[in-house]
Short mmCIF file of N, CA and C in Angstrom, two decimals:
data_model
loop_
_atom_site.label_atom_id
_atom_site.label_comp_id
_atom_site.label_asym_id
_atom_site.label_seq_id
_atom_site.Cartn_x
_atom_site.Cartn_y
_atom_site.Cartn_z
N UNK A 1 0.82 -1.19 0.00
CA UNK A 1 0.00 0.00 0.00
C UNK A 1 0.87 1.26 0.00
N UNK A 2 2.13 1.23 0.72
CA UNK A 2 2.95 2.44 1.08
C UNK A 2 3.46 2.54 -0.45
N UNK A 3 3.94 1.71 -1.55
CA UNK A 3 4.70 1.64 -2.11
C UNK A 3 3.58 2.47 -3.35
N UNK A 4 2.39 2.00 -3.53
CA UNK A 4 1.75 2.60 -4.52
C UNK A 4 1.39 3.80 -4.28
N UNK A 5 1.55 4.39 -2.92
CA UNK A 5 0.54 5.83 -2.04
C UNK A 5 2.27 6.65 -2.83
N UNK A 6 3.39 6.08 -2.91
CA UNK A 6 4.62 6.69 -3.08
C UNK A 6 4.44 6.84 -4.35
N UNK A 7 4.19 5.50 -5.12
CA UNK A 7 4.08 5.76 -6.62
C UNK A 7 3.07 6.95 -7.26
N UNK A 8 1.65 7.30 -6.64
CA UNK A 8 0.68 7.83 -7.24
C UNK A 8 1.36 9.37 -6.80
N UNK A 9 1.69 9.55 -5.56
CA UNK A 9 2.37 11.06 -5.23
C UNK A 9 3.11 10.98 -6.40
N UNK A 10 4.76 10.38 -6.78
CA UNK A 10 5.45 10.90 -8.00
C UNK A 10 5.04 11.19 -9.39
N UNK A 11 3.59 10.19 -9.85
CA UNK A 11 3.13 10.50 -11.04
C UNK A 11 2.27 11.90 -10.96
N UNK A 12 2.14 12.48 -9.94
CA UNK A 12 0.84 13.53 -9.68
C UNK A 12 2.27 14.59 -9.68
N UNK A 13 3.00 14.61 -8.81
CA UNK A 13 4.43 15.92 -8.77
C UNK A 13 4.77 15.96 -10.11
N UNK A 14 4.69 15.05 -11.17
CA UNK A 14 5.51 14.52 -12.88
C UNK A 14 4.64 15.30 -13.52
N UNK A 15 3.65 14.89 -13.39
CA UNK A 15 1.95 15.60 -14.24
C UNK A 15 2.31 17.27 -13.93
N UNK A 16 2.31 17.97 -12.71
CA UNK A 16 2.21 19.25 -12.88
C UNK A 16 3.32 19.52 -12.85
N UNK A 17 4.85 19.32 -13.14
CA UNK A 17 5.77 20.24 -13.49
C UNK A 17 5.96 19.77 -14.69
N UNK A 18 5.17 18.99 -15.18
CA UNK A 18 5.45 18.64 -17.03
C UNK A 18 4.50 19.96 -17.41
N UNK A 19 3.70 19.99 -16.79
CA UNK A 19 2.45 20.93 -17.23
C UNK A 19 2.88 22.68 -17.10
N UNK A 20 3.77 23.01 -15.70
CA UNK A 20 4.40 24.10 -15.38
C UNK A 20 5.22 24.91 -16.68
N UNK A 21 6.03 23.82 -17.10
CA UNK A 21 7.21 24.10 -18.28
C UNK A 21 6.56 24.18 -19.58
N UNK A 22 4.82 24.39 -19.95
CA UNK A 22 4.61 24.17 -20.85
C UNK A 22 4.56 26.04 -21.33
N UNK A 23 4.66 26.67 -23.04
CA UNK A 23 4.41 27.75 -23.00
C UNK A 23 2.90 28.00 -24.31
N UNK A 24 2.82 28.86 -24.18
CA UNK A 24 1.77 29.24 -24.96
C UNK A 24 2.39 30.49 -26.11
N UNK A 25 2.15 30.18 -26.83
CA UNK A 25 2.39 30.92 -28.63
C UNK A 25 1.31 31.77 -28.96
N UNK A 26 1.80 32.81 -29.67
CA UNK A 26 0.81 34.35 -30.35
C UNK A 26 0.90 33.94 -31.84
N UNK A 27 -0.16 34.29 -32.28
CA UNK A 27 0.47 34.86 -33.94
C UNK A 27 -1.33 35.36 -34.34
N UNK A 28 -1.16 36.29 -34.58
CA UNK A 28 -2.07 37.47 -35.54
C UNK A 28 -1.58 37.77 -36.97
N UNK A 29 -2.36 37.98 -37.67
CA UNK A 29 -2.53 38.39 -39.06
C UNK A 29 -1.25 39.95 -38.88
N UNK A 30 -0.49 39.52 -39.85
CA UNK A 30 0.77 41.22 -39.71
C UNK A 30 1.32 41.05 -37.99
N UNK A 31 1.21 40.26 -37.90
CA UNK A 31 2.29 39.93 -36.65
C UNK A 31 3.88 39.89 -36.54
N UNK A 32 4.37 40.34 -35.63
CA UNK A 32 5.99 41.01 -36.14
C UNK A 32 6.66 40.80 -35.02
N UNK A 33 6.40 40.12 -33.82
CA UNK A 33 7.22 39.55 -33.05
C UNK A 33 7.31 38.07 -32.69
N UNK A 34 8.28 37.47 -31.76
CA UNK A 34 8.66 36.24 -31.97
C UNK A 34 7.85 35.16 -31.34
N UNK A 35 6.23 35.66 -31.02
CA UNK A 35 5.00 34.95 -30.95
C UNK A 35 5.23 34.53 -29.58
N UNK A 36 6.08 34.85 -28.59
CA UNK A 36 6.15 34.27 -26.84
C UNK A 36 5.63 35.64 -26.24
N UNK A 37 4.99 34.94 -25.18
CA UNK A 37 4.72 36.51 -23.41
C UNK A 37 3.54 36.31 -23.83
N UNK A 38 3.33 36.90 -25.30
CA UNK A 38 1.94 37.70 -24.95
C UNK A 38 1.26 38.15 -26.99
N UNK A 39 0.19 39.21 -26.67
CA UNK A 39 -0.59 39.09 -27.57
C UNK A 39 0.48 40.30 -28.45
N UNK A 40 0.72 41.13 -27.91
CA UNK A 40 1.61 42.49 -28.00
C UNK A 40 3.11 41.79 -28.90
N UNK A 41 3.32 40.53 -28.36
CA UNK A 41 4.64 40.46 -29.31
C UNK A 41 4.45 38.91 -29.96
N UNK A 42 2.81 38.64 -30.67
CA UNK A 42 2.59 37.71 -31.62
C UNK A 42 3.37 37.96 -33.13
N UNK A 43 3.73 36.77 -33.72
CA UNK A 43 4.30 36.58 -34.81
C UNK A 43 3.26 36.60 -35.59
N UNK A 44 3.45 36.56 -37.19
CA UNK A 44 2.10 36.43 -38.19
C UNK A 44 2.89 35.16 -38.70
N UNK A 45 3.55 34.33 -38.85
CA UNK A 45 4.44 33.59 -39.06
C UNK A 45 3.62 32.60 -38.20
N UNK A 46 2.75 31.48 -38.50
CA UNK A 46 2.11 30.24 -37.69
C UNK A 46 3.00 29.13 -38.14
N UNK A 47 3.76 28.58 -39.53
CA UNK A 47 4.62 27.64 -39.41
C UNK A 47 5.50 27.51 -38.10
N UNK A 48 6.39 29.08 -38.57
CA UNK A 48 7.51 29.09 -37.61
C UNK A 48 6.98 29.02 -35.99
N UNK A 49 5.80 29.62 -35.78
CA UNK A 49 5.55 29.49 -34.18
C UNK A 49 5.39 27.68 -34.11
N UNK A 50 4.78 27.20 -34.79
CA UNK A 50 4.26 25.63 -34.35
C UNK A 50 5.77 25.34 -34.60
N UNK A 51 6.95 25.93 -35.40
CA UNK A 51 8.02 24.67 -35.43
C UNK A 51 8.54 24.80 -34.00
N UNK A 52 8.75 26.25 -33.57
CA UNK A 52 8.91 26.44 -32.41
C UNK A 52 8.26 25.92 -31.25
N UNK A 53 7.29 25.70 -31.29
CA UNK A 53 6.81 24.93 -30.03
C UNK A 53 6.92 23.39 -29.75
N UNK A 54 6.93 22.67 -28.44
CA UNK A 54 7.26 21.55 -28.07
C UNK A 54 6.31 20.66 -27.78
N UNK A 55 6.28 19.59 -27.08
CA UNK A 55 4.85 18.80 -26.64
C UNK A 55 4.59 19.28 -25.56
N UNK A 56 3.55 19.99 -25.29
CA UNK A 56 2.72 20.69 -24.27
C UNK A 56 2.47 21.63 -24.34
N UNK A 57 3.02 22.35 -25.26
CA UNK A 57 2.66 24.06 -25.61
C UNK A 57 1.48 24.22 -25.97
N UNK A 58 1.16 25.30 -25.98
CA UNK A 58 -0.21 26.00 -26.99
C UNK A 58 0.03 27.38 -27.94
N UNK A 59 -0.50 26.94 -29.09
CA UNK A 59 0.17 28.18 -30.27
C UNK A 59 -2.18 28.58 -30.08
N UNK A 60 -2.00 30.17 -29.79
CA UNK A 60 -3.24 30.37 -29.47
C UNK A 60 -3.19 31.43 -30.93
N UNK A 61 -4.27 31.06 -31.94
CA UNK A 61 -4.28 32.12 -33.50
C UNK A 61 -5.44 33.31 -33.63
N UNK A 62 -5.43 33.78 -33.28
CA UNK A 62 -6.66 35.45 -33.62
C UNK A 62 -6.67 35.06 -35.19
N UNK A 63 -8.06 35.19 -35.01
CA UNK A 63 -9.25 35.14 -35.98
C UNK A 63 -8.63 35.89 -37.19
N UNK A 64 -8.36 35.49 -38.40
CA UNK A 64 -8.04 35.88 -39.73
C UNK A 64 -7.78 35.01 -40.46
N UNK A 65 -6.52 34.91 -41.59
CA UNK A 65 -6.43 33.81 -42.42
C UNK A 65 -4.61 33.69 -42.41
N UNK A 66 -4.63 32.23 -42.79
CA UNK A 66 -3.32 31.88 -42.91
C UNK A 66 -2.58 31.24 -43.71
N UNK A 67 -1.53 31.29 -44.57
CA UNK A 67 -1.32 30.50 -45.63
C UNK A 67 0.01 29.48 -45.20
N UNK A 68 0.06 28.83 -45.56
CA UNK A 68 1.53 28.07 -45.64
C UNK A 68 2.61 28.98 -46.27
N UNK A 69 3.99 28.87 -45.77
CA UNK A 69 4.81 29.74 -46.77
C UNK A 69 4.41 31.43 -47.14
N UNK A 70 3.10 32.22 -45.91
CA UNK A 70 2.63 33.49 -46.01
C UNK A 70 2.09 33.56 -46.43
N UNK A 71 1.27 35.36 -46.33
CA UNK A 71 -0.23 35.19 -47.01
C UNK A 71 0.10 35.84 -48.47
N UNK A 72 1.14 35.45 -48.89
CA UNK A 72 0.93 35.89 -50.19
C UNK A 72 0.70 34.55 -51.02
N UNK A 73 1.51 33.52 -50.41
CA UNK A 73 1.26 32.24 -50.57
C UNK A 73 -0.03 31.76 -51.87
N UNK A 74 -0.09 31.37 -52.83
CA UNK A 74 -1.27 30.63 -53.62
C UNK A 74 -1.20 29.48 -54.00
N UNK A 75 -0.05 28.58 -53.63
CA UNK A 75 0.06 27.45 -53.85
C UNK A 75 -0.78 26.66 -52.89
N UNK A 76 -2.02 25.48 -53.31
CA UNK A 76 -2.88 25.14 -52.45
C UNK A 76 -2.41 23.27 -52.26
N UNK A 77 -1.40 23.26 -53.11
CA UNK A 77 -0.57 21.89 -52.66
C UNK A 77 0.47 21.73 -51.14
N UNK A 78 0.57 22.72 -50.92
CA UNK A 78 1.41 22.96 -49.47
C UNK A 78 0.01 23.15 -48.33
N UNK A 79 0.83 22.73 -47.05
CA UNK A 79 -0.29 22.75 -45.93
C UNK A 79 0.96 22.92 -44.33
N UNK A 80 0.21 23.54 -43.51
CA UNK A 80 0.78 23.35 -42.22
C UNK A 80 1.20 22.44 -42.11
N UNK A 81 2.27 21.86 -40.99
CA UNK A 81 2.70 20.85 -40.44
C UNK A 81 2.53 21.25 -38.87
N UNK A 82 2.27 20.05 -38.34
CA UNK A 82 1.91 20.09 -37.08
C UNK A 82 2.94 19.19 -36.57
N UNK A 83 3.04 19.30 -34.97
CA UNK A 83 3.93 18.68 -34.23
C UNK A 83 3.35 17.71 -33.20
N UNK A 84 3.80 16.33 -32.73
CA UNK A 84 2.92 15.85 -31.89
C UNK A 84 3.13 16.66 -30.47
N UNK A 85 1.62 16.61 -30.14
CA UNK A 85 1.81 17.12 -28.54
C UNK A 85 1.68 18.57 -28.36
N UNK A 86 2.08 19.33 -29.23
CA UNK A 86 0.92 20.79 -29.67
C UNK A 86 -0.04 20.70 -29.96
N UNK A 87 -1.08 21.84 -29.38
CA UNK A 87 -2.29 22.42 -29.83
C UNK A 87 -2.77 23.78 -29.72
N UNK A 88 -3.10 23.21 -30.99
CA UNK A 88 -3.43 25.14 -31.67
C UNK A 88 -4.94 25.59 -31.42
N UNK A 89 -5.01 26.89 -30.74
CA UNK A 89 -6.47 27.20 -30.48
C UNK A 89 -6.57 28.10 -31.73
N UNK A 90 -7.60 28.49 -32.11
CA UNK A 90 -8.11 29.81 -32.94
C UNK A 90 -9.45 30.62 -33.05
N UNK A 91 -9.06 31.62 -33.13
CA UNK A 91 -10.39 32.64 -33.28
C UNK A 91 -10.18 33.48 -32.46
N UNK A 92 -9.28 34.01 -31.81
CA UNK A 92 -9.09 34.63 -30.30
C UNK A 92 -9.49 36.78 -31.18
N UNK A 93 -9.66 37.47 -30.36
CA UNK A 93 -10.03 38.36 -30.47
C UNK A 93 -8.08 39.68 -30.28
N UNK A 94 -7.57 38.84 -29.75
CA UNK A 94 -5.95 39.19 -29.31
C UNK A 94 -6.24 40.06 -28.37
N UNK A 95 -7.37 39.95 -27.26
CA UNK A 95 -7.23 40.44 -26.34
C UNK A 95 -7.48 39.16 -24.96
N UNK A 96 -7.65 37.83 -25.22
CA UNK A 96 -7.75 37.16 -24.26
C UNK A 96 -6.26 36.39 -23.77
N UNK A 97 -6.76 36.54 -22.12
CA UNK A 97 -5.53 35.89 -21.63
C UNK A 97 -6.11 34.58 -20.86
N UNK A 98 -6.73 33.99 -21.37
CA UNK A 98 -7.58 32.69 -20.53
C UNK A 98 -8.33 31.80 -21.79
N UNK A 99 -7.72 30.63 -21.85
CA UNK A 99 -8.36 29.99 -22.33
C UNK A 99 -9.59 28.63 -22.50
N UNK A 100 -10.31 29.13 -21.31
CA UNK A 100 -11.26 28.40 -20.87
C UNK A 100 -12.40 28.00 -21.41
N UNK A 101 -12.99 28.81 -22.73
CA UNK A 101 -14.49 28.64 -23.49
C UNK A 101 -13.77 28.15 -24.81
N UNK A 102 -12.39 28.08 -25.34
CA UNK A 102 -12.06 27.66 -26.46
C UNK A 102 -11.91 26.29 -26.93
N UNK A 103 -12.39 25.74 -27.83
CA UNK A 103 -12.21 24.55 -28.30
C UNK A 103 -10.67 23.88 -28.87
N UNK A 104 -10.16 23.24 -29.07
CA UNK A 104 -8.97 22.58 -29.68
C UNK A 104 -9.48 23.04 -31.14
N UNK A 105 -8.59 23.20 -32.55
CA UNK A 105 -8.63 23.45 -33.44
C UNK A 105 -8.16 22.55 -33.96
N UNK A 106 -6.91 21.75 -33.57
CA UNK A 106 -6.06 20.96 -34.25
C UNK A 106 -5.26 20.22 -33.16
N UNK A 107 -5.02 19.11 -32.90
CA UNK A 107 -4.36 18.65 -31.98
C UNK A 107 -3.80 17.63 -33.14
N UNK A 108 -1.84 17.50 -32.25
CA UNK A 108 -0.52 16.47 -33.24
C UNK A 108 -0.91 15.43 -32.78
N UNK A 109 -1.66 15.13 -31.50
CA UNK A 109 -2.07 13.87 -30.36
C UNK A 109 -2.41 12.74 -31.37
N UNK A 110 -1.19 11.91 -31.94
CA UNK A 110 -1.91 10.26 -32.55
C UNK A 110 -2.38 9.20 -31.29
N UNK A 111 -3.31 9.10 -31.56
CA UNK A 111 -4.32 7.81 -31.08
C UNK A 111 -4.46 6.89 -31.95
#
């Protein structure tokens, strides 16, 4: 009994500092910073933020449009690449700091 009450404490301490180290990603339409902190220094660049992010992050996208390779982009044979273990929210207004009413958009999660 002692040995599993030890085991379930280390998986529960594992769970929230895996969860602590996780960060959350910006990117808006004409976005011009390197998409970390905050809404103020989102990238418009969504490849580069998702290459940048790791398994547990969140890349959060304000409502507009996005192309592969930029929005000048018209080639419709190219597509995002996603990473496992990121997830991308979208539609944000770039004024929220809580993401509690938002749905998943895209999750790398294979099942």
């Amino acid at each position: 009994m002692r040995a599993a009450a030890c085991y379930l404490l280390v998986l529960f301490l594992t769970s929230i500092s895996s969860g602590a180290l996780a960060s959350t990603f910006y990117v808006k339409e004409n976005g011009t910073g390197s998409g970390t902190n905050s809404w103020a220094n989102a990238s418009g660049d969504l490849q580069a933020v998702i290459n940048a992010a790791v398994a547990g992050d969140e890349v959060w996208v304000a409502a507009g449009t996005y192309k592969p390779g930029g929005n000048g982009n018209t080639d419709r044979a190219i597509s995002f690449a996603m990473k496992n273990g990121v997830n991308l929210y979208g539609g944000f207004t770039v004024n929220e700091t809580l993401i509690l009413k938002w749905k998943i958009v895209m999750s790398s999660s294979k099942n």
